[in-house]
Coordinates of C-alpha atoms in Angstrom, one line a residue:
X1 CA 0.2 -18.0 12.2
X2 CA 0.0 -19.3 8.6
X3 CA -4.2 -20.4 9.7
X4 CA -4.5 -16.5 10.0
X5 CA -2.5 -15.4 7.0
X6 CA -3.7 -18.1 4.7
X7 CA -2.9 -15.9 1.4
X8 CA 0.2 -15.8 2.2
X9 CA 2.6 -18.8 0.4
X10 CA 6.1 -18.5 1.5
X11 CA 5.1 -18.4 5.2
X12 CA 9.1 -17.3 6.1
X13 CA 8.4 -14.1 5.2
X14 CA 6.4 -13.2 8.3
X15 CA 8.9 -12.7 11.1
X16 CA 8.3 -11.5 14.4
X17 CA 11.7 -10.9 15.7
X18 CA 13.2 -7.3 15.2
X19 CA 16.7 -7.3 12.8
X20 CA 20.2 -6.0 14.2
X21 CA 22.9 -6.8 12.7
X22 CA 22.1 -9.6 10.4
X23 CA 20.2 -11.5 13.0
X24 CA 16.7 -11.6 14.2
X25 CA 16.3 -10.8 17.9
X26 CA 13.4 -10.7 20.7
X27 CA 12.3 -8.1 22.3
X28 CA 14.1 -7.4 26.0
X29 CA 12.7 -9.8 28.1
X30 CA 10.8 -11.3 25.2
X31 CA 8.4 -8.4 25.5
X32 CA 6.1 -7.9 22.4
X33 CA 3.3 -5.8 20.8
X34 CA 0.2 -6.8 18.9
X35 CA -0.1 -6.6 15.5
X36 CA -4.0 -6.6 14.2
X37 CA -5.9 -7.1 11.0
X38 CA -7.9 -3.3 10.7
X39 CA -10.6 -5.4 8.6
X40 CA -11.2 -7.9 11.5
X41 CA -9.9 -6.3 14.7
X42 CA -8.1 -9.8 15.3
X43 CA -4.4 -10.0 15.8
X44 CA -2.1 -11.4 13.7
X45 CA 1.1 -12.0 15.2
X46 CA 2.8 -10.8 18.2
X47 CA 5.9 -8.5 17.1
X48 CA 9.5 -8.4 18.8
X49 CA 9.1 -4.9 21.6
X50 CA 12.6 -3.6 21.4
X51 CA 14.0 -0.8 23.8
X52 CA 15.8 2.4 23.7
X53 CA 18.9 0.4 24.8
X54 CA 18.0 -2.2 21.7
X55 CA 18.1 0.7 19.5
X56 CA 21.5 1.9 20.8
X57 CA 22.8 -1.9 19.5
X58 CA 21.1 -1.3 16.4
X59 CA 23.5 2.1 15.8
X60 CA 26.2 -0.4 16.6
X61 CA 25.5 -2.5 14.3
X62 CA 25.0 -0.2 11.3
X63 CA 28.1 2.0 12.6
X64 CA 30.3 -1.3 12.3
X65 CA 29.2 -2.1 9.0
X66 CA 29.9 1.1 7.5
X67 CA 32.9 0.4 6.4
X68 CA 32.6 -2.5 4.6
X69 CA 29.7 -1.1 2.6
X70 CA 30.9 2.1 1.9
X71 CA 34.2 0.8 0.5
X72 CA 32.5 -1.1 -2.3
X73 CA 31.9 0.2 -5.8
X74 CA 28.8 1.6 -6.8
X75 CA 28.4 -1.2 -9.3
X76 CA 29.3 -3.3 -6.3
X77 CA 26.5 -2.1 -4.4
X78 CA 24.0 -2.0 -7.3
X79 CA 24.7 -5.7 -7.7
X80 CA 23.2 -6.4 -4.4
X81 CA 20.4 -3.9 -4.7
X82 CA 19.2 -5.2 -8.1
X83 CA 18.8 -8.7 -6.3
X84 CA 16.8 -7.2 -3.5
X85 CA 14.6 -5.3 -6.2
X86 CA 14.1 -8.9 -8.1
X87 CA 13.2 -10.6 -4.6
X88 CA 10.9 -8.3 -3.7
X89 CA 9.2 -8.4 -7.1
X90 CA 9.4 -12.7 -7.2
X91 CA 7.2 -12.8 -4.1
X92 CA 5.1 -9.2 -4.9
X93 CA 1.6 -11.4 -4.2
X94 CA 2.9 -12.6 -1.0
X95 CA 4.0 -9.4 -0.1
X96 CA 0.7 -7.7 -0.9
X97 CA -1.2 -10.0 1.1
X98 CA 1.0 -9.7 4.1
X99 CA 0.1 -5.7 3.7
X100 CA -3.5 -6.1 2.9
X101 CA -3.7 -8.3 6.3
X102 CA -2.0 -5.5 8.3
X103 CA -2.7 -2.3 7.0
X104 CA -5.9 -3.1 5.1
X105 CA -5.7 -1.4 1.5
X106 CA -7.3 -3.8 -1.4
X107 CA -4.9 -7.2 -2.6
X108 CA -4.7 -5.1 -6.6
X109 CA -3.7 -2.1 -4.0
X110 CA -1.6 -3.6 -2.3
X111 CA 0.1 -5.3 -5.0
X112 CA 1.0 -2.0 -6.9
X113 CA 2.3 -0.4 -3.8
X114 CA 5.0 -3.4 -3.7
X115 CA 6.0 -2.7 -7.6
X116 CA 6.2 1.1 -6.6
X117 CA 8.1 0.5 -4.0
X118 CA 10.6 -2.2 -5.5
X119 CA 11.0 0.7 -8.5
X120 CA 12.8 3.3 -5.9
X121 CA 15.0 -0.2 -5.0
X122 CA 15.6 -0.2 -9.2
X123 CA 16.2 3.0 -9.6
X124 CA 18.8 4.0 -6.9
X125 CA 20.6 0.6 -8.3
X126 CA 21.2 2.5 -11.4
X127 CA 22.1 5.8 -9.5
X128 CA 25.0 4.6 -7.4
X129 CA 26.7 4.1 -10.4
X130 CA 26.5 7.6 -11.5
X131 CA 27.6 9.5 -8.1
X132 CA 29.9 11.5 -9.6
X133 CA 31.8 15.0 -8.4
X134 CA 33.4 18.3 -9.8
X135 CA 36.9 19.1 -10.9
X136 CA 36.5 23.1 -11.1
X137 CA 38.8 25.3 -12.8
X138 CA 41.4 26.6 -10.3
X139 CA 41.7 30.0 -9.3
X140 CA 45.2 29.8 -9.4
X141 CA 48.1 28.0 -11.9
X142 CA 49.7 26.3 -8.8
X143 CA 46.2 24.9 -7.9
X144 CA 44.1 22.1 -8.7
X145 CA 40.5 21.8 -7.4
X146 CA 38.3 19.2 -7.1
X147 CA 34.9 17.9 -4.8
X148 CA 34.1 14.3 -3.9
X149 CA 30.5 13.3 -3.1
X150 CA 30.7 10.5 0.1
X151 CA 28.3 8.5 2.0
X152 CA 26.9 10.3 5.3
X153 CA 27.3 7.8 7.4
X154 CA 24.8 6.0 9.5
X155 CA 21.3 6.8 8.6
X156 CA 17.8 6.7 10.2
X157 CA 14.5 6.7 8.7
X158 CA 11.2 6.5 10.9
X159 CA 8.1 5.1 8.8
X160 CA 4.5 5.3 8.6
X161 CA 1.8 2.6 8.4
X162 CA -0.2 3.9 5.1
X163 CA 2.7 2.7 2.6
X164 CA 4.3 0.0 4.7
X165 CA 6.6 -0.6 1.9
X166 CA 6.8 2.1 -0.3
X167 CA 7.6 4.5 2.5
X168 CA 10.6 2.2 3.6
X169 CA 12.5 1.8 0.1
X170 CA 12.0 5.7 -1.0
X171 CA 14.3 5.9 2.1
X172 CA 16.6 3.1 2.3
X173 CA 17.6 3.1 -1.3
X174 CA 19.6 5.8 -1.7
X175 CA 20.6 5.4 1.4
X176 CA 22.1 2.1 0.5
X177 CA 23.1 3.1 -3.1
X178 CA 24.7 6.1 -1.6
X179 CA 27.0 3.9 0.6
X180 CA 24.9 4.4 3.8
X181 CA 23.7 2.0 6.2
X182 CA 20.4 2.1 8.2
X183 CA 19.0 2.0 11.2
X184 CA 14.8 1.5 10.3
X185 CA 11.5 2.6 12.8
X186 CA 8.5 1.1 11.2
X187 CA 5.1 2.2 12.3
X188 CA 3.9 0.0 15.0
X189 CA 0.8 -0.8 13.0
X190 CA 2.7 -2.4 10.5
X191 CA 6.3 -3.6 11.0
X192 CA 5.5 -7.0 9.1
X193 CA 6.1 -5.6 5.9
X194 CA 9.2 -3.8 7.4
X195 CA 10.7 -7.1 8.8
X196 CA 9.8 -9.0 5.1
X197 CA 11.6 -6.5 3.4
X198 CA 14.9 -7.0 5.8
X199 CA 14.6 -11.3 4.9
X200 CA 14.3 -10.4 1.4
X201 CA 17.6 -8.0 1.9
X202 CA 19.6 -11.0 3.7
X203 CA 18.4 -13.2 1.2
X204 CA 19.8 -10.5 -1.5
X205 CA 23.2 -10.7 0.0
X206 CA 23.3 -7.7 1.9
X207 CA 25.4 -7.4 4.6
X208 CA 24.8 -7.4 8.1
X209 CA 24.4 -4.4 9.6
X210 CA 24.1 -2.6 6.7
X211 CA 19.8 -2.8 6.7
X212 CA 18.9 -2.8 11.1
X213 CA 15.0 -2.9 11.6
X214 CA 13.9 -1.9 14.9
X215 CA 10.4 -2.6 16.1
X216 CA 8.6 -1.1 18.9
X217 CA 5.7 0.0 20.4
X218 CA 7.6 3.3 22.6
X219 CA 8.3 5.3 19.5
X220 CA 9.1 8.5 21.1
X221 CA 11.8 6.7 23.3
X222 CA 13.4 4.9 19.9
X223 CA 12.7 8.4 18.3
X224 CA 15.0 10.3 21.0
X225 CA 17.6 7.8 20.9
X226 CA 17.8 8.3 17.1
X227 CA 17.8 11.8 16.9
X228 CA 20.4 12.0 20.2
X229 CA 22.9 9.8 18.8
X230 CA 26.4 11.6 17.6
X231 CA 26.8 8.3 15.4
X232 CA 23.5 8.8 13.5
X233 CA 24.5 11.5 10.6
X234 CA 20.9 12.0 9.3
X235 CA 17.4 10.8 10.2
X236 CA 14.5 10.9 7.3
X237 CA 10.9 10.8 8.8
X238 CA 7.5 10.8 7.0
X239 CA 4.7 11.5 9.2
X240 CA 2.5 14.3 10.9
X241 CA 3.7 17.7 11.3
X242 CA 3.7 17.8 15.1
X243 CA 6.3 14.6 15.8
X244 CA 8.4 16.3 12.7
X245 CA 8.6 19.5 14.8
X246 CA 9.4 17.6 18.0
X247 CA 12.0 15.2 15.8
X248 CA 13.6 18.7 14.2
X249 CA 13.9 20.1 18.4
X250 CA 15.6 16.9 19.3
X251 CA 18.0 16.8 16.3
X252 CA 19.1 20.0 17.0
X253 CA 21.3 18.8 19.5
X254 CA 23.2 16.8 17.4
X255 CA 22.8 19.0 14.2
X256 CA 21.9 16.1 12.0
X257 CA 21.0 16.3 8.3
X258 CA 17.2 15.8 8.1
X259 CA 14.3 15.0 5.4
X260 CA 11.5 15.8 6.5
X261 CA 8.3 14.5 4.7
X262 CA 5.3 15.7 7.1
X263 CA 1.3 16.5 6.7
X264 CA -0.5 17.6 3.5
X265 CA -3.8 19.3 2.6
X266 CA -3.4 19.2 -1.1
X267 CA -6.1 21.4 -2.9
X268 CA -7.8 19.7 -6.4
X269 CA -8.9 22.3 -8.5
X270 CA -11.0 21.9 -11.3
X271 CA -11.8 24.9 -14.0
X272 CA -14.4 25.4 -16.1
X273 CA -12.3 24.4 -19.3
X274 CA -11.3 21.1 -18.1
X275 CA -12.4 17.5 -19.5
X276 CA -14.8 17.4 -16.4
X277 CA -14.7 13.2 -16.9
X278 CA -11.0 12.9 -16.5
X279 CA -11.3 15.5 -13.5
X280 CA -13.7 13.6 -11.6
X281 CA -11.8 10.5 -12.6
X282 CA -8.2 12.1 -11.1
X283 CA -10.5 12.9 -8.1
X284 CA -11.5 9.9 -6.9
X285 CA -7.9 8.2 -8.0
X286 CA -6.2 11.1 -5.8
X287 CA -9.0 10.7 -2.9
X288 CA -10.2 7.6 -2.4
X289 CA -6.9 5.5 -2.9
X290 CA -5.7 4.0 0.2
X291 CA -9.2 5.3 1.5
X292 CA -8.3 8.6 1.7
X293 CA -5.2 7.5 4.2
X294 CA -2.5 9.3 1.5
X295 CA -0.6 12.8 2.7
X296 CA -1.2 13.7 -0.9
X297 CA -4.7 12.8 -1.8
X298 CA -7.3 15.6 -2.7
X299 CA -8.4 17.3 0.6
X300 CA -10.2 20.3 -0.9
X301 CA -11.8 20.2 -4.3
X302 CA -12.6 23.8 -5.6
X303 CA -15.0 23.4 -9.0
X304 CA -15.3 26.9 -11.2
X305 CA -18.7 28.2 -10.5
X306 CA -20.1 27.4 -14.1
X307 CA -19.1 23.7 -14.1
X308 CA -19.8 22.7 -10.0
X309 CA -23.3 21.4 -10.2
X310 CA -22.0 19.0 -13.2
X311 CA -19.1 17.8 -11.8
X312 CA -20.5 16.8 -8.3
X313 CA -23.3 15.2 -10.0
X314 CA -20.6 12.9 -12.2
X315 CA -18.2 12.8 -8.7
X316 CA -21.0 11.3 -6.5
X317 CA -22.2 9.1 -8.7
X318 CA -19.0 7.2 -9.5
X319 CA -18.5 7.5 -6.0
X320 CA -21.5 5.6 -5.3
X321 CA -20.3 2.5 -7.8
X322 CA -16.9 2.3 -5.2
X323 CA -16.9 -0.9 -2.7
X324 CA -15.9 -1.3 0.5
X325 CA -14.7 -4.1 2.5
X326 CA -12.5 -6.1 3.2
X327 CA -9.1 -6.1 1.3
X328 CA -9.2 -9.6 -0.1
X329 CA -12.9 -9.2 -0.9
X330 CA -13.2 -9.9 -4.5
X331 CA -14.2 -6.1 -6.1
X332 CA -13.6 -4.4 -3.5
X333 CA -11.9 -0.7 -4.0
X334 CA -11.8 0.6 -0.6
X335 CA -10.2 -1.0 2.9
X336 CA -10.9 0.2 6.6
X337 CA -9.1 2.5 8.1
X338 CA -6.5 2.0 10.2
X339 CA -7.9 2.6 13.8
X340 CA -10.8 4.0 15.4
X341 CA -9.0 6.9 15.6
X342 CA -9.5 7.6 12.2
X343 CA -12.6 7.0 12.1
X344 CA -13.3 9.7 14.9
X345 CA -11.8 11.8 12.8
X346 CA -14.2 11.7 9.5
X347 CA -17.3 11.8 11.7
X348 CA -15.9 15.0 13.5
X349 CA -15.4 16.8 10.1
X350 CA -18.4 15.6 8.4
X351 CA -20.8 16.3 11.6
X352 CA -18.8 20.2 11.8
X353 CA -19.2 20.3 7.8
X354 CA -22.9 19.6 7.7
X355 CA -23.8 21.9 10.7
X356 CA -22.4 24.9 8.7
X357 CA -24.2 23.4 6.0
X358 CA -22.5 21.3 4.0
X359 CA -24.8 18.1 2.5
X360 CA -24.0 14.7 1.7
X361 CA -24.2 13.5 -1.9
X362 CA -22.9 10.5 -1.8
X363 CA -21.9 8.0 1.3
X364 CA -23.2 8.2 4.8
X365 CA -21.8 9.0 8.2
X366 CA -19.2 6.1 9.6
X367 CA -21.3 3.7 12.0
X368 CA -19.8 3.8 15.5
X369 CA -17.2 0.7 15.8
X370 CA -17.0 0.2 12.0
X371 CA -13.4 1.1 10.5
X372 CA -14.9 0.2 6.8
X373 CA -16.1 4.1 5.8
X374 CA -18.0 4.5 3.0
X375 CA -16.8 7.2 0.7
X376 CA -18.1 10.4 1.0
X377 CA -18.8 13.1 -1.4
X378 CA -20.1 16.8 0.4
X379 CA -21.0 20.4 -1.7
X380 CA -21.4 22.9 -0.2
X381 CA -18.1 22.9 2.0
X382 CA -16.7 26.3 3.0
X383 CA -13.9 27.9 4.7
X384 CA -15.1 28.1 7.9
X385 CA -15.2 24.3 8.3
X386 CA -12.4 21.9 10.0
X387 CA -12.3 20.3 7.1
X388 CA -11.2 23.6 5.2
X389 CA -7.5 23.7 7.4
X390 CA -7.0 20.4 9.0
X391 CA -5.7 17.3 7.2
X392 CA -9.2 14.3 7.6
X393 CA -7.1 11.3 6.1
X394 CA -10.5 9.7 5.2
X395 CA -12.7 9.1 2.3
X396 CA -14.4 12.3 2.6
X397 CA -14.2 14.3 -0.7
X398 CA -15.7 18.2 0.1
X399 CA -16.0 20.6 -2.8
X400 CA -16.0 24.4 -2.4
X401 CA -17.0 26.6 -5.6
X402 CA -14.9 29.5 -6.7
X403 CA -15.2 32.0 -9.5
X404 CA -11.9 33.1 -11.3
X405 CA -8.1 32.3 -11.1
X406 CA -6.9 34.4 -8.5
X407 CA -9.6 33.1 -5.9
X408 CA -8.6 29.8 -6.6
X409 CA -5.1 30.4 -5.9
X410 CA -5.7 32.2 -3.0
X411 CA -8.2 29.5 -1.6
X412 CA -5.8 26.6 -2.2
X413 CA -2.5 28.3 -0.8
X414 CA -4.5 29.2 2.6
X415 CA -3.1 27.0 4.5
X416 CA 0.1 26.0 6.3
X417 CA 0.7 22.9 4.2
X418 CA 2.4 22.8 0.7
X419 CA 3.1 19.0 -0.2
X420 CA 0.6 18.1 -3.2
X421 CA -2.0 20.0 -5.4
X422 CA -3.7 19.2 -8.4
X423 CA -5.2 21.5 -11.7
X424 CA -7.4 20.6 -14.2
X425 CA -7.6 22.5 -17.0
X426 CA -7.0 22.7 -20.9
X427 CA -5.5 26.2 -21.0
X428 CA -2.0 25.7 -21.5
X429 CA -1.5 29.5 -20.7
X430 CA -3.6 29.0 -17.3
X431 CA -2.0 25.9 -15.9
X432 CA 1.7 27.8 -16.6
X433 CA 0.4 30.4 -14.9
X434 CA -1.6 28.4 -11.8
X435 CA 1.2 25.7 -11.2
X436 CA 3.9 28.5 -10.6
X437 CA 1.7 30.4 -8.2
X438 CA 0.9 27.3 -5.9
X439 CA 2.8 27.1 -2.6
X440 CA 3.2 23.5 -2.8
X441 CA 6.1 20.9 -3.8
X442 CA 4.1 19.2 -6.5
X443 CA 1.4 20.0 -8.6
X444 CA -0.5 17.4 -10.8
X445 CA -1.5 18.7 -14.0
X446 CA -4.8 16.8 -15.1
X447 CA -3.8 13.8 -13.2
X448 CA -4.5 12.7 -10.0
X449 CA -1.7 10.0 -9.6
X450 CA 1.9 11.6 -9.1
X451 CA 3.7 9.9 -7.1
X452 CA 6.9 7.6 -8.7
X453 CA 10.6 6.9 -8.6
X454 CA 11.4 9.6 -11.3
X455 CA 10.3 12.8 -9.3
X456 CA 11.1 14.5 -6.9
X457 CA 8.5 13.7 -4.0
X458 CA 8.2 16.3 -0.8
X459 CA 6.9 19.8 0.0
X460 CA 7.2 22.8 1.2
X461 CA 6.0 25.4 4.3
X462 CA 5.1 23.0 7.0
X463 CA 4.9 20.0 4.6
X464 CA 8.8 19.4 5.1
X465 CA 12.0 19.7 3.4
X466 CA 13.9 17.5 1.4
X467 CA 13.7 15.3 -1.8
X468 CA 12.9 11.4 -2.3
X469 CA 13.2 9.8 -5.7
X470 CA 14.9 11.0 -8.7
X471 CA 18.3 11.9 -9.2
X472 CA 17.9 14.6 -6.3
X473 CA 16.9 12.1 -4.0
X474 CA 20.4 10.6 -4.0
X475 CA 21.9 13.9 -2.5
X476 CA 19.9 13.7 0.7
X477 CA 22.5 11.1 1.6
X478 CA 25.6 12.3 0.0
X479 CA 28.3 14.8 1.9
X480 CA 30.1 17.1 -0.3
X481 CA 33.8 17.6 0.1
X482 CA 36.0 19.7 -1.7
X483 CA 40.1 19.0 -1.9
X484 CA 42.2 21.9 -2.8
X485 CA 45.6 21.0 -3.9
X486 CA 48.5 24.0 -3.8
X487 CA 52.1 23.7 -5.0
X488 CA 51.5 22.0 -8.6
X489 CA 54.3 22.9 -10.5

C-alpha cells in the first residue's frame, strides 16, 4: 500500500475499512471493491463492500448519537469542528496526494480543493454559534410568541467522485454545526478521501456516531435504504439528474427534506464590450479545471459576432500551452478522466459536433484506451449538436456566435438546466440587465471561478433545489418550531 502511494507521508490516513459508529468495519463477509489510479489503470487499495443491511447499522449508529450531539452548545460543537478544520489543513499535502491518486486532478489541484473544502468545515464552525430564532410580537396581550430553530435529526448525504472532499464537507458541516449527525455515501471511485476525512474527525474528537461513512459498490441498494428509512430526516445528494429523480420518487415515501444539487450545462457568454483577455482567461479556468469534470464549468461559450474570431484565436491558443498528464507530473494542468466512460462521452460529442460542422482549433480527438484528453477548443458549434443540450463533462470547449442581448439570453436559457452561467462584459447596465434574466442559480460576472463557502451554491429547473454554503446553507438542516404561549397575565 504505502509502495503504491509513495507521496503520501502519514500512511494512517488511507483506510480501507468502512466507519460506523466510531469504528472501522469490513465489508460483510470481508467483501471489497477496487479502488484504481484513473492515470495508471492500477489499483490502489481494496475498499471495505458494505450492504444494505450495513447501512441500516450505520442509521443506528448516527440515530443513537443524536442525542449527545445535539445537546451540546453551539460553541460546544464549534470547538470540535474547528479542530477537524485545523487537521484537515495540517495534513492538506497528504490529503491532496491521496485525491490526485484516486480521482486524478493535478497535486496544486488537488491541494486547493482540500483548503476549499476545510473552509465550509471553518465556516459552519462559526455558524453554529449564531443559530438563532424569533420572538414575534403577539397577536394577543395574554400571548407570547416565539420560534426555535432545532437539528433535523439524522442526515444523509450521497457524494460524487469529481470533488472527493469538497463535496463531502459542503454537506456534513452544517450538518454537524447544526446539531445533526450523518450517515455518508461516497462515490465508489473515490471513498479514500471519504474514509481520511472520518480519521481526521475521530482524531478531532468527534463523537462516534456522529460522522458514519458507508462504502459500497451497490449504490442503488445503499441509496434505497437511505431514502426508505423513517429515521433518516433528510438526505442531500450531488450528482446527475436522472439518480436525483429516482432519489426524489424514493423519498417520497418517507417525505424527507431533500437538497438536491444535480446536472449543469452552464452557458459562458462573452460580449463584444468585454476585456476579451480576462474572458478567455475565466474560460479556460471555468472549463478546463478538473478537466472539464465540474457541474459548473463552461459547457457552451457564445462570443458576440464582432469579437468571435478574436477570442477563439486567443482561447485556442492558450489552450494549446495547457498540459496533460499525470497528476503528480511536474507542470501538468490537466488529469485523465475518471473512466472510459468519459471518455466515450467527448469523442461522441466531438465526432456529432464536427459532422454538422463544427472544427477543431485546438486539441485532437481522445485516442481509444487513453483517459488523458487533450483539451479541446471547436467554432463553429450550433444548436443542433449534442453538445448544444447534453452535459460532456470533458475538456471540450465549443463556441457558438450570437448577435445581440436578447439572443444570447435566449440561447443560454434553452435548456433544462439552470446551476451556473457566466457573463463577460463591461456594461454595468447590460450585466444588471443579463444576470437577472438568466434561468440559472449563479451567474459569474467576469469571472470564471465562483464556487466558495460564502455563497450560496445550487440551481434551479432541473439543476436542483436547495442551498450549500453561506448562512443559507445552515437552514437546509434546521427545523423551525414555533411555541405559542396563552394565559400570560
Amino acid at each position: 500500500m504505502a509502495e503504491q502511494m509513495k507521496h503520501i507521508n502519514d500512511t494512517t490516513l488511507i483506510k480501507t475499512e468502512a466507519y460506523i459508529g466510531g469504528k472501522w468495519v469490513h465489508g460483510s463477509d470481508k467483501a471489497t471493491f477496487e479502488v484504481r489510479n484513473p492515470s495508471t489503470g492500477k489499483v490502489l487499495v481494496n475498499v471495505a463492500d458494505l450492504t444494505a443491511a450495513q447501512t441500516e447499522k450505520a442509521i443506528g449508529a448516527a440515530r443513537q448519537a443524536l442525542g449527545g450531539w445535539q445537546s451540546l452548545t453551539g460553541k460546544e460543537r464549534a470547538a470540535v469542528l474547528r479542530r477537524w478544520f485545523d487537521l484537515i489543513m495540517e495534513h492538506q499535502v497528504d490529503l491532496g496526494a491521496l485525491m490526485t491518486y484516486e480521482q486524478g486532478k493535478p497535486l496544486a489541484e488537488a491541494k486547493g480543493e482540500v483548503a476549499y473544502g476545510a473552509s465550509f468545515i471553518e465556516w459552519f464552525a462559526e455558524e453554529a454559534k449564531r443559530v438563532t430564532g424569533d420572538l414575534p410580537a403577539p397577536v394577543g396581550r395574554d400571548q407570547r410568541i416565539a420560534v426555535l430553530k432545532q437539528p433535523i435529526g439524522v442526515c444523509a448525504a450521497i457524494t460524487p467522485w469529481n470533488f472527493p472532499i469538497a463535496m463531502i464537507t459542503r454537506k456534513a458541516a452544517p450538518a454537524l454545526a447544526a446539531g445533526n449527525t450523518m450517515v455518508l455515501k461516497p462515490a465508489s471511485e473515490t471513498p479514500l478521501c471519504a474514509l481520511a476525512l472520518a480519521e481526521l474527525a475521530e482524531r478531532a474528537g468527534l463523537p462516534a456516531g456522529v460522522l458514519n461513512v458507508v462504502t459500497s459498490s451497490h449504490s442503488g441498494e445503499v441509496g434505497k435504504v437511505l431514502c426508505a428509512s423513517q429515521d433518516v430526516r433528510h438526505l442531500s445528494f450531488t450528482g446527475s439528474t436522472n439518480v436525483g429523480r429516482v432519489l426524489m420518487e424514493q423519498c417520497g415515501q418517507t417525505v424527507k427534506r431533500l437538497a438536491l444539487e444535480l446536472g449543469g450545462h452552464a452557458p459562458f457568454i462573452v460580449f463584444d464590450d468585454a476585456d476579451l483577455d480576462a474572458a478567455v482567461d475565466g474560460a479556460i479556468a471555468s472549463k478546463y479545471r478538473n478537466a472539464g469534470q465540474t457541474c459548473v464549468c463552461a459547457n457552451r461559450i457564445y462570443v458576440q459576432r464582432g469579437v468571435h474570431d478574436e477570442f477563439v484565436e486567443k482561447l485556442a491558443a492558450k489552450v494549446s500551452q495547457l498540459r496533460v498528464g499525470d497528476g503528480f507530473a511536474d507542470g501538468v494542468t490537466i488529469g485523465p478522466l475518471i473512466s472510459a466512460t468519459a471518455v466515450q462521452k467527448v469523442r461522441a460529442h466531438l465526432q456529432d459536433a464536427m459532422a454538422k460542422g463544427a472544427k477543431i482549433r485546438a486539441g485532437a480527438a481522445p485516442t481509444e484506451g487513453n483517459r488523458l484528453v487533450e483539451p479541446i477548443v471547436l467554432s463553429g458549434a450550433s444548436s443542433d449538436m449534442l453538445l448544444a443540450h447534453e452535459e460532456t463533462f470533458g475538456p471540450l470547449a465549443p463556441v457558438f456566435v450570437f448577435d445581440d442581448d436578447a439572443q444570447a439570453v435566449a440561447m443560454a436559457n434553452d435548456s433544462e438546466f439552470g446551476l451556473a452561467s457566466y457573463v463577460y462584459t463591461n456594461d454595468l447596465n447590460r450585466y444588471w440587465r443579463i444576470s437577472e434574466q438568466l434561468e440559472y442559480g449563479i451567474v459569474g460576472i467576469n469571472t470564471g471561478l465562483i464556487s466558495n463557502e460564502v455563497g450560496p451554491f445550487g440551481g434551479v429547473k432541473q439543476s436542483g433545489f436547495g442551498r450549500e454554503g453561506s448562512r443559507h446553507g445552515m437552514d437546509e438542516y434546521l427545523s423551525m418550531k414555533y411555541l405559542c404561549l396563552g394565559g400570560v397575565r
